[in-house]
mmCIF file with all atom_site columns, C-alpha atoms and ligand atoms in Angstrom:
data_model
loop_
_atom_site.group_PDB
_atom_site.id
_atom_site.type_symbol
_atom_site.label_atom_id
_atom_site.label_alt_id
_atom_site.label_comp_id
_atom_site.label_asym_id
_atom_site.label_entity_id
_atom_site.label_seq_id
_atom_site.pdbx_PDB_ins_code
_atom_site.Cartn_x
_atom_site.Cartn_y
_atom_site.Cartn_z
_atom_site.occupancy
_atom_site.B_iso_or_equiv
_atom_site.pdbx_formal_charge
_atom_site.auth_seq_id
_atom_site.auth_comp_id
_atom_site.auth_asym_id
_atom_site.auth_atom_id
_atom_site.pdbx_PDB_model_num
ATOM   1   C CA  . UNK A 1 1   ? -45.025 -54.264 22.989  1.00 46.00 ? 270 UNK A CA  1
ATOM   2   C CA  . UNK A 1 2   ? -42.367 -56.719 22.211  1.00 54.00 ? 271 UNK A CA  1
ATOM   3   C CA  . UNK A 1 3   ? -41.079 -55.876 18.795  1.00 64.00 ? 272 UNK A CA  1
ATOM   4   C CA  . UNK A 1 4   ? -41.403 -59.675 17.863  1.00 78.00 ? 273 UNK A CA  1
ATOM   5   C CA  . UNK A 1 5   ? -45.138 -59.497 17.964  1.00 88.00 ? 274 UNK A CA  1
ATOM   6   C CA  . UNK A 1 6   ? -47.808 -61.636 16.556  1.00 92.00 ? 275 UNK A CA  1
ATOM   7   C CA  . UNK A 1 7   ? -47.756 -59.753 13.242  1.00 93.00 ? 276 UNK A CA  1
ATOM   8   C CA  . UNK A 1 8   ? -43.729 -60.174 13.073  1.00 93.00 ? 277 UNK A CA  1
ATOM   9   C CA  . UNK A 1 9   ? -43.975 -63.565 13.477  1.00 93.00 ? 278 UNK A CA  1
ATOM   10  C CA  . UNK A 1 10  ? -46.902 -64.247 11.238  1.00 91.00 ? 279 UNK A CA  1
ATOM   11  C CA  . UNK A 1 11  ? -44.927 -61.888 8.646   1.00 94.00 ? 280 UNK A CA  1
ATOM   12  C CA  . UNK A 1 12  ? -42.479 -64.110 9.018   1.00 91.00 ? 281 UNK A CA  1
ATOM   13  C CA  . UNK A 1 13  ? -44.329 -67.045 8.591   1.00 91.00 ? 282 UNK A CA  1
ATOM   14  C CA  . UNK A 1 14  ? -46.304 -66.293 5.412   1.00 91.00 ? 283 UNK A CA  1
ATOM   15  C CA  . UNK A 1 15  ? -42.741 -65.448 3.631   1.00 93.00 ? 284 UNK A CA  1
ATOM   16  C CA  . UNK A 1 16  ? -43.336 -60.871 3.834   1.00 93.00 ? 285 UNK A CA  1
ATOM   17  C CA  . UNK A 1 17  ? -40.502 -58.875 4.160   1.00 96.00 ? 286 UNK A CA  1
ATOM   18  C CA  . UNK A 1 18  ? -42.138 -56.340 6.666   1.00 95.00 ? 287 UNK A CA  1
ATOM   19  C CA  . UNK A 1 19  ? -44.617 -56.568 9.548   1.00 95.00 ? 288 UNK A CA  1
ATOM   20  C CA  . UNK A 1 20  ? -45.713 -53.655 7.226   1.00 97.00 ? 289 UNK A CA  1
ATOM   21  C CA  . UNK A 1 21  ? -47.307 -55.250 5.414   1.00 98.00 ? 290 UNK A CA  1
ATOM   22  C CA  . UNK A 1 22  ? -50.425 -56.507 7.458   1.00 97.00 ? 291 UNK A CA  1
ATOM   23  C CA  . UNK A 1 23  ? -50.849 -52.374 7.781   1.00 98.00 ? 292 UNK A CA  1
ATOM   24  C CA  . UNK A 1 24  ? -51.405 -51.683 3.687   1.00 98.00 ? 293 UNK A CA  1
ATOM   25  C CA  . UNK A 1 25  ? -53.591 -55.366 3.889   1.00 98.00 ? 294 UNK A CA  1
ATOM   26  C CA  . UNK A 1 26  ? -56.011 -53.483 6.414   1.00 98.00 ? 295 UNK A CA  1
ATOM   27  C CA  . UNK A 1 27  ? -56.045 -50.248 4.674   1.00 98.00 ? 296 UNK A CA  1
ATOM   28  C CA  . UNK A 1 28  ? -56.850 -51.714 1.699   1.00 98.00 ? 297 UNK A CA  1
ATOM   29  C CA  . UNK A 1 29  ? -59.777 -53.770 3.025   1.00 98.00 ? 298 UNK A CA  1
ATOM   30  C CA  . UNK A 1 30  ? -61.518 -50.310 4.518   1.00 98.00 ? 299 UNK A CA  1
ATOM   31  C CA  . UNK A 1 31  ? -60.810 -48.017 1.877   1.00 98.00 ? 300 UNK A CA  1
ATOM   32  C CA  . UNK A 1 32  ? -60.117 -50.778 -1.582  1.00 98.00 ? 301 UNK A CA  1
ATOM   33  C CA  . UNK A 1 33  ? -57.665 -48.035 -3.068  1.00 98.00 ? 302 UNK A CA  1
ATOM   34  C CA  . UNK A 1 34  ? -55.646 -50.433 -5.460  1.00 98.00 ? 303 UNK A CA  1
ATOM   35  C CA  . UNK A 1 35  ? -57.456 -52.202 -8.207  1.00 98.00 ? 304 UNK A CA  1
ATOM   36  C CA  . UNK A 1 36  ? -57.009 -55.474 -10.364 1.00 97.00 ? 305 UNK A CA  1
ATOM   37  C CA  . UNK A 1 37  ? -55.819 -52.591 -12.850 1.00 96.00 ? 306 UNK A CA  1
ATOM   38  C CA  . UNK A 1 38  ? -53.977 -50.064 -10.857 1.00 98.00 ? 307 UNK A CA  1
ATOM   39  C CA  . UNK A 1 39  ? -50.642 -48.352 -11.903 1.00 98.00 ? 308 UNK A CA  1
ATOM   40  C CA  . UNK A 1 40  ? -49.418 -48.065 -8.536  1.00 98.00 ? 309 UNK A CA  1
ATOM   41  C CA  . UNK A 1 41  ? -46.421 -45.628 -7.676  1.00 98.00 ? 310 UNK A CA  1
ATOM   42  C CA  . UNK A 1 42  ? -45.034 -46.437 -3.830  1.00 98.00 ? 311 UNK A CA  1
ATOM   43  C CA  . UNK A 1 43  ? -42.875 -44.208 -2.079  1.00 98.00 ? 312 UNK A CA  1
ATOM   44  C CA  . UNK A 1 44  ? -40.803 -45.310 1.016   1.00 98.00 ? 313 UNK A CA  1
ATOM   45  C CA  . UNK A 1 45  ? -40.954 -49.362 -0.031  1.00 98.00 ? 314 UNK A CA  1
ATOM   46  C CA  . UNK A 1 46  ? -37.599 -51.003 0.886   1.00 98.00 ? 315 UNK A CA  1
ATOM   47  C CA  . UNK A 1 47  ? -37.529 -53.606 1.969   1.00 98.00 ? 316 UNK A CA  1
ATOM   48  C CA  . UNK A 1 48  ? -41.091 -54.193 0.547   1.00 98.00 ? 317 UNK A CA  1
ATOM   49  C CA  . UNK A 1 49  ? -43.488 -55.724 2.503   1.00 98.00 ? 318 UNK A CA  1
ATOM   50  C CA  . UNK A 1 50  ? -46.259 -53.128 0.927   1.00 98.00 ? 319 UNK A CA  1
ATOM   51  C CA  . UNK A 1 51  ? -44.745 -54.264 -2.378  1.00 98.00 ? 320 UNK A CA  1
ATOM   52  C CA  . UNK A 1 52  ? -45.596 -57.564 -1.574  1.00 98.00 ? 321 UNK A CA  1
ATOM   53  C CA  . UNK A 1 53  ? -48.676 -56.716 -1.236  1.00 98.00 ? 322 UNK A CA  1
ATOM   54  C CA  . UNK A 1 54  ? -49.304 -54.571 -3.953  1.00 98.00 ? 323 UNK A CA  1
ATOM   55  C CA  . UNK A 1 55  ? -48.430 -57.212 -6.237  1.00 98.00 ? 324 UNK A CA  1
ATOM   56  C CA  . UNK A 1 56  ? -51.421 -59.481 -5.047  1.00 97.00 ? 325 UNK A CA  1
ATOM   57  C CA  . UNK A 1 57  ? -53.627 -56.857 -5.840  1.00 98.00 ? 326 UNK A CA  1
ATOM   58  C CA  . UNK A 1 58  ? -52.676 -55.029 -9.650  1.00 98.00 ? 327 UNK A CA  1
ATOM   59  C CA  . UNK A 1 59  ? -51.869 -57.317 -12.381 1.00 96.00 ? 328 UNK A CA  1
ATOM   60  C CA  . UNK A 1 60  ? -49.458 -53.461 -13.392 1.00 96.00 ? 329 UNK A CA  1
ATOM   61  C CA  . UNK A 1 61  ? -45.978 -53.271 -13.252 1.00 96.00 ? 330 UNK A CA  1
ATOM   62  C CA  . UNK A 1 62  ? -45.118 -51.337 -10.051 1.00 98.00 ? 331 UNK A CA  1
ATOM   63  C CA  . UNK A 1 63  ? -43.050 -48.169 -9.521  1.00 98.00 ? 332 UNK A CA  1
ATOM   64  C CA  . UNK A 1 64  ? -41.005 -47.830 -6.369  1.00 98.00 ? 333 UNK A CA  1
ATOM   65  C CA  . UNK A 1 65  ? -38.912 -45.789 -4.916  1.00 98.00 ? 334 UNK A CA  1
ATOM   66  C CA  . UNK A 1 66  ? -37.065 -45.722 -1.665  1.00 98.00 ? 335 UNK A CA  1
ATOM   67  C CA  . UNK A 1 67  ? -33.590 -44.241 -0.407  1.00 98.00 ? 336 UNK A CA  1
ATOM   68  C CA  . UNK A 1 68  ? -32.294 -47.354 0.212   1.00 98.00 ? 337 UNK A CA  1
ATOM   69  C CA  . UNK A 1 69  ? -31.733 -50.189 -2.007  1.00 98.00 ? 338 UNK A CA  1
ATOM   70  C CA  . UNK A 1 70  ? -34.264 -52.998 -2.443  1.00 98.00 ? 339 UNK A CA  1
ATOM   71  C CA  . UNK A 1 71  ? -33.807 -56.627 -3.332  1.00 98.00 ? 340 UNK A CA  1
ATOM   72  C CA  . UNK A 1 72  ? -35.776 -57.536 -6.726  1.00 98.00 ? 341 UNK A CA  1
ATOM   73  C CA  . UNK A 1 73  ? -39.327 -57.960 -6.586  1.00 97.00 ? 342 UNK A CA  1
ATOM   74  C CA  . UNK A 1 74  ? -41.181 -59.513 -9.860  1.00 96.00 ? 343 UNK A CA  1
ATOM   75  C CA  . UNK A 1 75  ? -42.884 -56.997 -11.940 1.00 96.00 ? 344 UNK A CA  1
ATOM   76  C CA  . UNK A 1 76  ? -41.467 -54.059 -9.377  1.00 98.00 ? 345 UNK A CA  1
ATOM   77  C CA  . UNK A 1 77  ? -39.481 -51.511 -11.168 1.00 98.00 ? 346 UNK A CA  1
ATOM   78  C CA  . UNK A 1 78  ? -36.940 -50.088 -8.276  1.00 98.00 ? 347 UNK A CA  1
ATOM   79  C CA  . UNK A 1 79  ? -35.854 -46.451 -8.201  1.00 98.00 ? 348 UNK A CA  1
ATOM   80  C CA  . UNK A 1 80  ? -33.166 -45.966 -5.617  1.00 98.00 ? 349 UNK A CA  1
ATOM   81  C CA  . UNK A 1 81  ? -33.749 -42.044 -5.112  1.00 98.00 ? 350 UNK A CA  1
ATOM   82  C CA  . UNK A 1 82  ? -35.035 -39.293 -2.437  1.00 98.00 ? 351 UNK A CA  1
ATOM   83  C CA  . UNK A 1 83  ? -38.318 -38.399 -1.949  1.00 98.00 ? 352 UNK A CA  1
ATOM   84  C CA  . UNK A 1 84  ? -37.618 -34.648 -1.544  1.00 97.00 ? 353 UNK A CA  1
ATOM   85  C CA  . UNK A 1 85  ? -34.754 -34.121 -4.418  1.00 97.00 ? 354 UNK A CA  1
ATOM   86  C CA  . UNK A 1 86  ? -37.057 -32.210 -7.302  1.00 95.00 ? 355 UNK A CA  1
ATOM   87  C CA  . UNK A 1 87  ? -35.398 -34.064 -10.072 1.00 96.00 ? 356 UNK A CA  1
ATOM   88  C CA  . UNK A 1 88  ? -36.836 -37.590 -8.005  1.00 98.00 ? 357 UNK A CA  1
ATOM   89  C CA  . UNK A 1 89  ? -40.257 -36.919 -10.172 1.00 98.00 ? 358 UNK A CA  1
ATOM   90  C CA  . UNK A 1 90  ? -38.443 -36.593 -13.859 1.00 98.00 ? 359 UNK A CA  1
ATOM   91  C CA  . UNK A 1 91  ? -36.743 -40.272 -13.333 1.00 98.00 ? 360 UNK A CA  1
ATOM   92  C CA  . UNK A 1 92  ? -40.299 -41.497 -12.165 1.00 98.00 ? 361 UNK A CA  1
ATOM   93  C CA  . UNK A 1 93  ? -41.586 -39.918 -15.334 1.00 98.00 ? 362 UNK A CA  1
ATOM   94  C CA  . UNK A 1 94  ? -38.725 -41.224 -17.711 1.00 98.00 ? 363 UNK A CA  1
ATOM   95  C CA  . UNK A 1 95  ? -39.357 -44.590 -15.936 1.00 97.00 ? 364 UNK A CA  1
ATOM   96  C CA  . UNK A 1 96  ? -42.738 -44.549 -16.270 1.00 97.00 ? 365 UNK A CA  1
ATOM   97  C CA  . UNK A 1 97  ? -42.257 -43.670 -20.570 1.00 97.00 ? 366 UNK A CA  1
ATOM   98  C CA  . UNK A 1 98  ? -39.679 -46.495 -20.756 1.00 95.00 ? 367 UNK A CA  1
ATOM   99  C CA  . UNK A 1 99  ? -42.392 -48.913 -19.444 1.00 93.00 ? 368 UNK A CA  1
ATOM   100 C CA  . UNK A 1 100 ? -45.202 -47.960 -21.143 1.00 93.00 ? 369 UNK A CA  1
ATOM   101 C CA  . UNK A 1 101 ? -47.222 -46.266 -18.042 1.00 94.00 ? 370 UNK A CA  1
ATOM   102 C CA  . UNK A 1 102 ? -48.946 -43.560 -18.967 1.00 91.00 ? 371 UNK A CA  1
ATOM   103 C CA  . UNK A 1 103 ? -50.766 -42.425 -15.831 1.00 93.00 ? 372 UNK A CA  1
ATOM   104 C CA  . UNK A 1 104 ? -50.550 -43.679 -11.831 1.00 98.00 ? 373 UNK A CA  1
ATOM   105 C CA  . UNK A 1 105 ? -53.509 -44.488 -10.516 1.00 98.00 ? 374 UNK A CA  1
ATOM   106 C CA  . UNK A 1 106 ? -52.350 -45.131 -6.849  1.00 98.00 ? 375 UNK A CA  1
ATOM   107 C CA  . UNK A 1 107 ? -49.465 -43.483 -4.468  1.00 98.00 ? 376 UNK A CA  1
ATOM   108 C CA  . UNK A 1 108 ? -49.292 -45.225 -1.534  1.00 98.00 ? 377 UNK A CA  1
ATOM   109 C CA  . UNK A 1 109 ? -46.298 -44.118 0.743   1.00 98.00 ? 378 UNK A CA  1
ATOM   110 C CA  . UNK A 1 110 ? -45.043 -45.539 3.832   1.00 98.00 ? 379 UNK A CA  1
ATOM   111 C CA  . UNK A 1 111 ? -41.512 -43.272 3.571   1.00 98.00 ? 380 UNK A CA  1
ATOM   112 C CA  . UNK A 1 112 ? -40.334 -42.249 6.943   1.00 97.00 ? 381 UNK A CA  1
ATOM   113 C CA  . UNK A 1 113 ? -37.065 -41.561 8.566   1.00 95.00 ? 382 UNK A CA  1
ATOM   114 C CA  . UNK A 1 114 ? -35.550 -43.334 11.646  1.00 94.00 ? 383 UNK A CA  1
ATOM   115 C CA  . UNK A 1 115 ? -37.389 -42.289 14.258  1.00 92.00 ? 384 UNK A CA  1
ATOM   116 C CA  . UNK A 1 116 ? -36.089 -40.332 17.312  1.00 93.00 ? 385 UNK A CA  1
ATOM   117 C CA  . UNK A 1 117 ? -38.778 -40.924 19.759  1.00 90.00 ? 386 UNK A CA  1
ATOM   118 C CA  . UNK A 1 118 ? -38.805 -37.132 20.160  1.00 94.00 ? 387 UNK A CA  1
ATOM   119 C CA  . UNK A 1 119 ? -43.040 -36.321 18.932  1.00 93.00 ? 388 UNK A CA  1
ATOM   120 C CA  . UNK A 1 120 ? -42.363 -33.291 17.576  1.00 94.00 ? 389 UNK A CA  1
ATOM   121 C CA  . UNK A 1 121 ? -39.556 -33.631 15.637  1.00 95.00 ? 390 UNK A CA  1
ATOM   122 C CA  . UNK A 1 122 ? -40.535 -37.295 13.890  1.00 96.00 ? 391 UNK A CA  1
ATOM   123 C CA  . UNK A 1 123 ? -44.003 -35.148 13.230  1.00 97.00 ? 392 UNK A CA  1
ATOM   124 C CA  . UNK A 1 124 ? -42.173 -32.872 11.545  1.00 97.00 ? 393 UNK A CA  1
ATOM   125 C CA  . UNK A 1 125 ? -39.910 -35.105 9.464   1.00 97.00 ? 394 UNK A CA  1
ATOM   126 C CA  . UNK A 1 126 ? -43.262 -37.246 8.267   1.00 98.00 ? 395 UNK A CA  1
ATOM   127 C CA  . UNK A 1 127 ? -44.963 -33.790 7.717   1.00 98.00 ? 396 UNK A CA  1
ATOM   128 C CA  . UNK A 1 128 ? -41.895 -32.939 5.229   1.00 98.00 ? 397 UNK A CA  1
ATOM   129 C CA  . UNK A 1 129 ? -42.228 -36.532 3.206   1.00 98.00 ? 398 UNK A CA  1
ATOM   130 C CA  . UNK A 1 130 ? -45.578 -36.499 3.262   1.00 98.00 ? 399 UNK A CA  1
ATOM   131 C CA  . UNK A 1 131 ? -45.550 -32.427 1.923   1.00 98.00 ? 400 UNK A CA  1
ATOM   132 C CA  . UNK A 1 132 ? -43.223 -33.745 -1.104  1.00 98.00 ? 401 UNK A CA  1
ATOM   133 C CA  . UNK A 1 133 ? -45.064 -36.789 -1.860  1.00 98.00 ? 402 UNK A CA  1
ATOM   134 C CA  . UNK A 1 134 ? -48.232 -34.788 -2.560  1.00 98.00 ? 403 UNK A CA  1
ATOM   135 C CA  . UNK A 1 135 ? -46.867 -32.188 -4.066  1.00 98.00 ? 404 UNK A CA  1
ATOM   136 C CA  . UNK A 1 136 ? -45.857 -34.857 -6.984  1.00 97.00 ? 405 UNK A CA  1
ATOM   137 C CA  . UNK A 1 137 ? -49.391 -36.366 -6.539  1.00 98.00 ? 406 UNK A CA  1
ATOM   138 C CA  . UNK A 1 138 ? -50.645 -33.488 -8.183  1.00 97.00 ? 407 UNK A CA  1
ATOM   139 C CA  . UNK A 1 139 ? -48.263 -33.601 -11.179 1.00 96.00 ? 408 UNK A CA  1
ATOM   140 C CA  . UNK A 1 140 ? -48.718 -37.778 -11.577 1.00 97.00 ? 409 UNK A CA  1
ATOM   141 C CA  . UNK A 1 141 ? -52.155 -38.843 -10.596 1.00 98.00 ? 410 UNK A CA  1
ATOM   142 C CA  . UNK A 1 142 ? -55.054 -39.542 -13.283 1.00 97.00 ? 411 UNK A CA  1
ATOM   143 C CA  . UNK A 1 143 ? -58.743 -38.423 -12.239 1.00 97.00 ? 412 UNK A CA  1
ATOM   144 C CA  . UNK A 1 144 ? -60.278 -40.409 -9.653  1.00 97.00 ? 413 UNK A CA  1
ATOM   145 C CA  . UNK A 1 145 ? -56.522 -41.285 -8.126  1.00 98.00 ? 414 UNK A CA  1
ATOM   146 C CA  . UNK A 1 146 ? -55.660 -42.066 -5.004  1.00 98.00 ? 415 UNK A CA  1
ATOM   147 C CA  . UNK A 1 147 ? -53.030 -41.541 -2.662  1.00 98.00 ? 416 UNK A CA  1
ATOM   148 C CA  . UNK A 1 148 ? -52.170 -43.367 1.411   1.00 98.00 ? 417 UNK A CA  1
ATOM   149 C CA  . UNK A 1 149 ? -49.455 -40.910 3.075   1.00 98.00 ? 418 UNK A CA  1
ATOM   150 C CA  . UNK A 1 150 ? -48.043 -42.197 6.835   1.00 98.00 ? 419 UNK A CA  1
ATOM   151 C CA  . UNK A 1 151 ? -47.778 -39.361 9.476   1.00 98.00 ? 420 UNK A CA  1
ATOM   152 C CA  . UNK A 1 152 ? -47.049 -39.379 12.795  1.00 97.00 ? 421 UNK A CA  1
ATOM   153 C CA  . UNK A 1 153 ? -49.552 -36.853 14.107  1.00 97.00 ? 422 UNK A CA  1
ATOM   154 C CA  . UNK A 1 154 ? -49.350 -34.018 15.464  1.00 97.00 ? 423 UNK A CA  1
ATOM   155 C CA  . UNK A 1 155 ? -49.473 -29.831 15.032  1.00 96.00 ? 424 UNK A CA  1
ATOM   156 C CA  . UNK A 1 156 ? -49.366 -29.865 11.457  1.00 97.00 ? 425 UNK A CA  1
ATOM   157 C CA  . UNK A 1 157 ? -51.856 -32.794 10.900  1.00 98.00 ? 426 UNK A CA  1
ATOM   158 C CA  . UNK A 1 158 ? -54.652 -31.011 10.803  1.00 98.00 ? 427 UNK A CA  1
ATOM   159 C CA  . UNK A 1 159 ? -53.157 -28.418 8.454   1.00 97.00 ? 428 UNK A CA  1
ATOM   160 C CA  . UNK A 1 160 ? -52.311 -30.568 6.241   1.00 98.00 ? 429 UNK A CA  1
ATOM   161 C CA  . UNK A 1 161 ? -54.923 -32.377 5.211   1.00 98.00 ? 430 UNK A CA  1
ATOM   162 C CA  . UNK A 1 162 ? -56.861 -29.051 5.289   1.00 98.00 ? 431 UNK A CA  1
ATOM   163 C CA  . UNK A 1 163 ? -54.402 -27.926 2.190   1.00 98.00 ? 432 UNK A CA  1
ATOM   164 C CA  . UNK A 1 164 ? -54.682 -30.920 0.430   1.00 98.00 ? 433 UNK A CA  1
ATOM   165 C CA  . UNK A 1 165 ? -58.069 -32.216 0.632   1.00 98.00 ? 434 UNK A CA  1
ATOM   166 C CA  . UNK A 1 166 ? -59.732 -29.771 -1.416  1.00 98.00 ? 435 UNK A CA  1
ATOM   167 C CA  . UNK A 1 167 ? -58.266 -31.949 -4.414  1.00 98.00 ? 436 UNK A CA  1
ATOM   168 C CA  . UNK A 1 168 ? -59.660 -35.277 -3.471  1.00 98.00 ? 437 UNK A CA  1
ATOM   169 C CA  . UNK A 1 169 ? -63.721 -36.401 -3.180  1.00 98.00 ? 438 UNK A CA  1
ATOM   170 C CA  . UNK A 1 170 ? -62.980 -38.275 0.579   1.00 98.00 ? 439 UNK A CA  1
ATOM   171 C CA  . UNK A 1 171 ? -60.175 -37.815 2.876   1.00 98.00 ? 440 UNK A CA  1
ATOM   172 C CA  . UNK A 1 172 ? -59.900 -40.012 6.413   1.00 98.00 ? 441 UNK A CA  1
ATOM   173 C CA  . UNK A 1 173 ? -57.573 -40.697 9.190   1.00 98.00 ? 442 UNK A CA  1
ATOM   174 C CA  . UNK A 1 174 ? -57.007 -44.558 10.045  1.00 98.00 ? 443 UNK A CA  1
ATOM   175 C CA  . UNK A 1 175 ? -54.782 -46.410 12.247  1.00 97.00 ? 444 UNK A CA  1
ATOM   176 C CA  . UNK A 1 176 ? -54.172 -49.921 10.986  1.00 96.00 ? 445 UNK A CA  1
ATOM   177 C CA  . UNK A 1 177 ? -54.115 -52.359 14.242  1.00 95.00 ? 446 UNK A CA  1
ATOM   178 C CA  . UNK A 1 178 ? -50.735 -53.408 12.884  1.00 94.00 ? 447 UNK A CA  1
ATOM   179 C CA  . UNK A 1 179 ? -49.691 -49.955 13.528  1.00 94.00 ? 448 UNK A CA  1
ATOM   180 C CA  . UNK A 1 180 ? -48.406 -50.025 17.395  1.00 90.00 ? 449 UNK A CA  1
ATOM   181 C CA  . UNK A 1 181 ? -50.475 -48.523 19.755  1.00 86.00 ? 450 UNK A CA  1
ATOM   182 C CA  . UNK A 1 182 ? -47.928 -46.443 21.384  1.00 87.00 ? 451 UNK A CA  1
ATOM   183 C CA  . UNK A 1 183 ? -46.900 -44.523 18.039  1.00 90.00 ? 452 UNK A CA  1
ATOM   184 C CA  . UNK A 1 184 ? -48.137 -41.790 16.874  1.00 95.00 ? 453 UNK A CA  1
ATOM   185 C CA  . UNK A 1 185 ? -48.448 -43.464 13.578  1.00 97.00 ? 454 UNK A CA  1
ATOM   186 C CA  . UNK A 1 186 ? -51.051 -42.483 11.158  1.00 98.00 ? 455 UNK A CA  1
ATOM   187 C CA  . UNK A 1 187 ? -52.012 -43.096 7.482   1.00 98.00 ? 456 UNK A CA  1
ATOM   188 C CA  . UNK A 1 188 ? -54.053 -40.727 5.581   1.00 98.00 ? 457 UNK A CA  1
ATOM   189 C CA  . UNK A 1 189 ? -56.154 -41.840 2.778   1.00 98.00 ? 458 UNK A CA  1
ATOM   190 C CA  . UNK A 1 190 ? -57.200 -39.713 -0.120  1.00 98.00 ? 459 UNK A CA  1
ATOM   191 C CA  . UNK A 1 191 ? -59.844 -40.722 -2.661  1.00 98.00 ? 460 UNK A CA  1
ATOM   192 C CA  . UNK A 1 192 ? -61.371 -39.497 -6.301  1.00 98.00 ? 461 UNK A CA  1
ATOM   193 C CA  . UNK A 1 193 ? -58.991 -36.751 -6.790  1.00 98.00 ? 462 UNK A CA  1
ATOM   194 C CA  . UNK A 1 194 ? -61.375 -34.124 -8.399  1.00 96.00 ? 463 UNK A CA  1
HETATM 195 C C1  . LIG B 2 .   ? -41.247 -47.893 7.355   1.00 72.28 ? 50  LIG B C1  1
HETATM 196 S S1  . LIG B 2 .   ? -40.090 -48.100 6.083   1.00 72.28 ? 50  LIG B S1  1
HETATM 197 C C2  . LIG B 2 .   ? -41.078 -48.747 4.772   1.00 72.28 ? 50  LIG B C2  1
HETATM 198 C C3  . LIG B 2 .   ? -41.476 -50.178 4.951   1.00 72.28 ? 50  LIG B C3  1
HETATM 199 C C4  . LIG B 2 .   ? -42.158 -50.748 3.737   1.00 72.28 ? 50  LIG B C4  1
HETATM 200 N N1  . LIG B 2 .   ? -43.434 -50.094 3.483   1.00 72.28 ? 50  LIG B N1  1
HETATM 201 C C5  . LIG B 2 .   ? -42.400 -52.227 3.871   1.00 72.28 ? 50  LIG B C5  1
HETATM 202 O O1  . LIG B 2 .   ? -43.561 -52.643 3.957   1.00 72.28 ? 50  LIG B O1  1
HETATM 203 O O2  . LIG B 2 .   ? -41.437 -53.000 3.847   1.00 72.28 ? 50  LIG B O2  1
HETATM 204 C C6  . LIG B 2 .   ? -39.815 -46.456 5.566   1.00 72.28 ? 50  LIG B C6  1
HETATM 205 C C7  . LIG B 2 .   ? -38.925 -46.321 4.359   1.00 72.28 ? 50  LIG B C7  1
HETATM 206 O O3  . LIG B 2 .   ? -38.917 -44.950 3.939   1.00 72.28 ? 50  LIG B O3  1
HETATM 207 C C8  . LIG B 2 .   ? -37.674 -44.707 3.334   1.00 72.28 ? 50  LIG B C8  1
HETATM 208 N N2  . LIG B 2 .   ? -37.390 -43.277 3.212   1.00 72.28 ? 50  LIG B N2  1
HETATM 209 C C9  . LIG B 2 .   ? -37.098 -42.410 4.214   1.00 72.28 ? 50  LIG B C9  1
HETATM 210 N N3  . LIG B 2 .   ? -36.865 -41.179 3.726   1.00 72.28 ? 50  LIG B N3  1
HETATM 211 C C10 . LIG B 2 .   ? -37.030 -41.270 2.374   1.00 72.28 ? 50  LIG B C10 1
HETATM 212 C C11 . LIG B 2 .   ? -36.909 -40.328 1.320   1.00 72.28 ? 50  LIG B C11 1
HETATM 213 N N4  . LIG B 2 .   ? -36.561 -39.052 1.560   1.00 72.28 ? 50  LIG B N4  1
HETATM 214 N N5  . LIG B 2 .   ? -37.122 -40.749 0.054   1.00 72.28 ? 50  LIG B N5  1
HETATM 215 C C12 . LIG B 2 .   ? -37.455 -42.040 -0.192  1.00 72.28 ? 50  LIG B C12 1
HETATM 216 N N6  . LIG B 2 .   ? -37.578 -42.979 0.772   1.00 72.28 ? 50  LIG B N6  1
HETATM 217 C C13 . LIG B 2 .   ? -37.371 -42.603 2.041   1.00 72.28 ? 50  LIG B C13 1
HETATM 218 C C14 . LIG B 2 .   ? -36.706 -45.435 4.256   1.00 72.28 ? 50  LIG B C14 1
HETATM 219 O O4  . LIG B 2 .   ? -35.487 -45.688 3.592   1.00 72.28 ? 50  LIG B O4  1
HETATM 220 C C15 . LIG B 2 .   ? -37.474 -46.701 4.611   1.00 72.28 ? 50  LIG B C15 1
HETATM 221 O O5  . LIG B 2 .   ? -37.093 -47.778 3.793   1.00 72.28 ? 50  LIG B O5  1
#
């Protein structure tokens, strides 16, 4: 597929920073995991096309954190910082104090790497985000949270969400139709964490 496909134009068009974006959109129509109320914390979010969205949704201020830098979004609080350092989740915490948020309701990450087009290894990478980002889901979300993780399937999908479902009510695979069809791209959903 041409990489300057209908959703990158219509991205484009309506003024998002990411083709991205149209993915959360879907996800959030199937699975409604962001409310009018939602402290959302989003992981992987330069150069914030899910932000974008996010923002139509919770009327919260919005912690996010990618690697890279991020221009300004309204209402977005930006933490430049890695995913996988263990001090990442004590400047999320101090942020979170300094604004006033006492609990995340929502983690919705979209953090990946650059790919390599080799399966395996951009499995593997995902795996390891996707590992850390849950791992601070336990520490961060209220009752009834929820979290969206991208993977790129493969040998470790299935172990995965076999480890961490057992601390959310509903747990499902989906493949936004934004998502290209020849990647291996996934997004995991976990609701109602028990
Ligand atoms: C697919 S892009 C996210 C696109 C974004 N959701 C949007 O809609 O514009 C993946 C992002 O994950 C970030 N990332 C990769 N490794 C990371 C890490 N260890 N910690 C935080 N962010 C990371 C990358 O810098 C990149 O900006």
């Amino acid at each position: 597929m041409n990489r300057k496909d209908k959703y990158y134009i219509k991205a484009k068009k309506d003024n998002l920073r990411s083709r991205a974006a149209f993915k959360l959109m879907e996800i959030q129509e199937k699975f409604n995991v962001i409310s009018e109320n939602s402290n959302v914390l989003e992981i992987g979010a330069s150069p914030g096309g899910w932000t974008q969205v996010i923002r139509t949704i919770t009327g919260r201020p919005v912690i996010s954190v990618d690697i890279n830098r991020m221009k300004p979004i309204d209402g977005v609080i930006f933490i430049q910082g890695d995913i996988k350092n263990p001090d990442i989740i004590n400047i999320i915490q101090k942020t979170m104090e300094g604004e006033g948020i006492e609990k995340i309701d929502v983690i919705l990450s979209d953090a990946m790497v650059k790919t390599s087009g080799i399966g395996e290894r951009d499995h593997y990478e995902s795996y390891l985000l996707g590992t850390a980002v849950m791992e601070m889901a336990l520490k961060l979300l209220s009752p009834h949270g929820n979290v969206v993780i991208k993977q790129f399937q493969g040998d470790e999908t299935g172990n995965f969400i076999n480890k961490w479902k057992q601390y959310y009510s509903f747990n499902k695979i989906t493949k936004p139709r934004a998502s290209r069809s020849e990647s291996r791209e996934i997004y995991i959903v976990f609701k109602d964490r028990i």
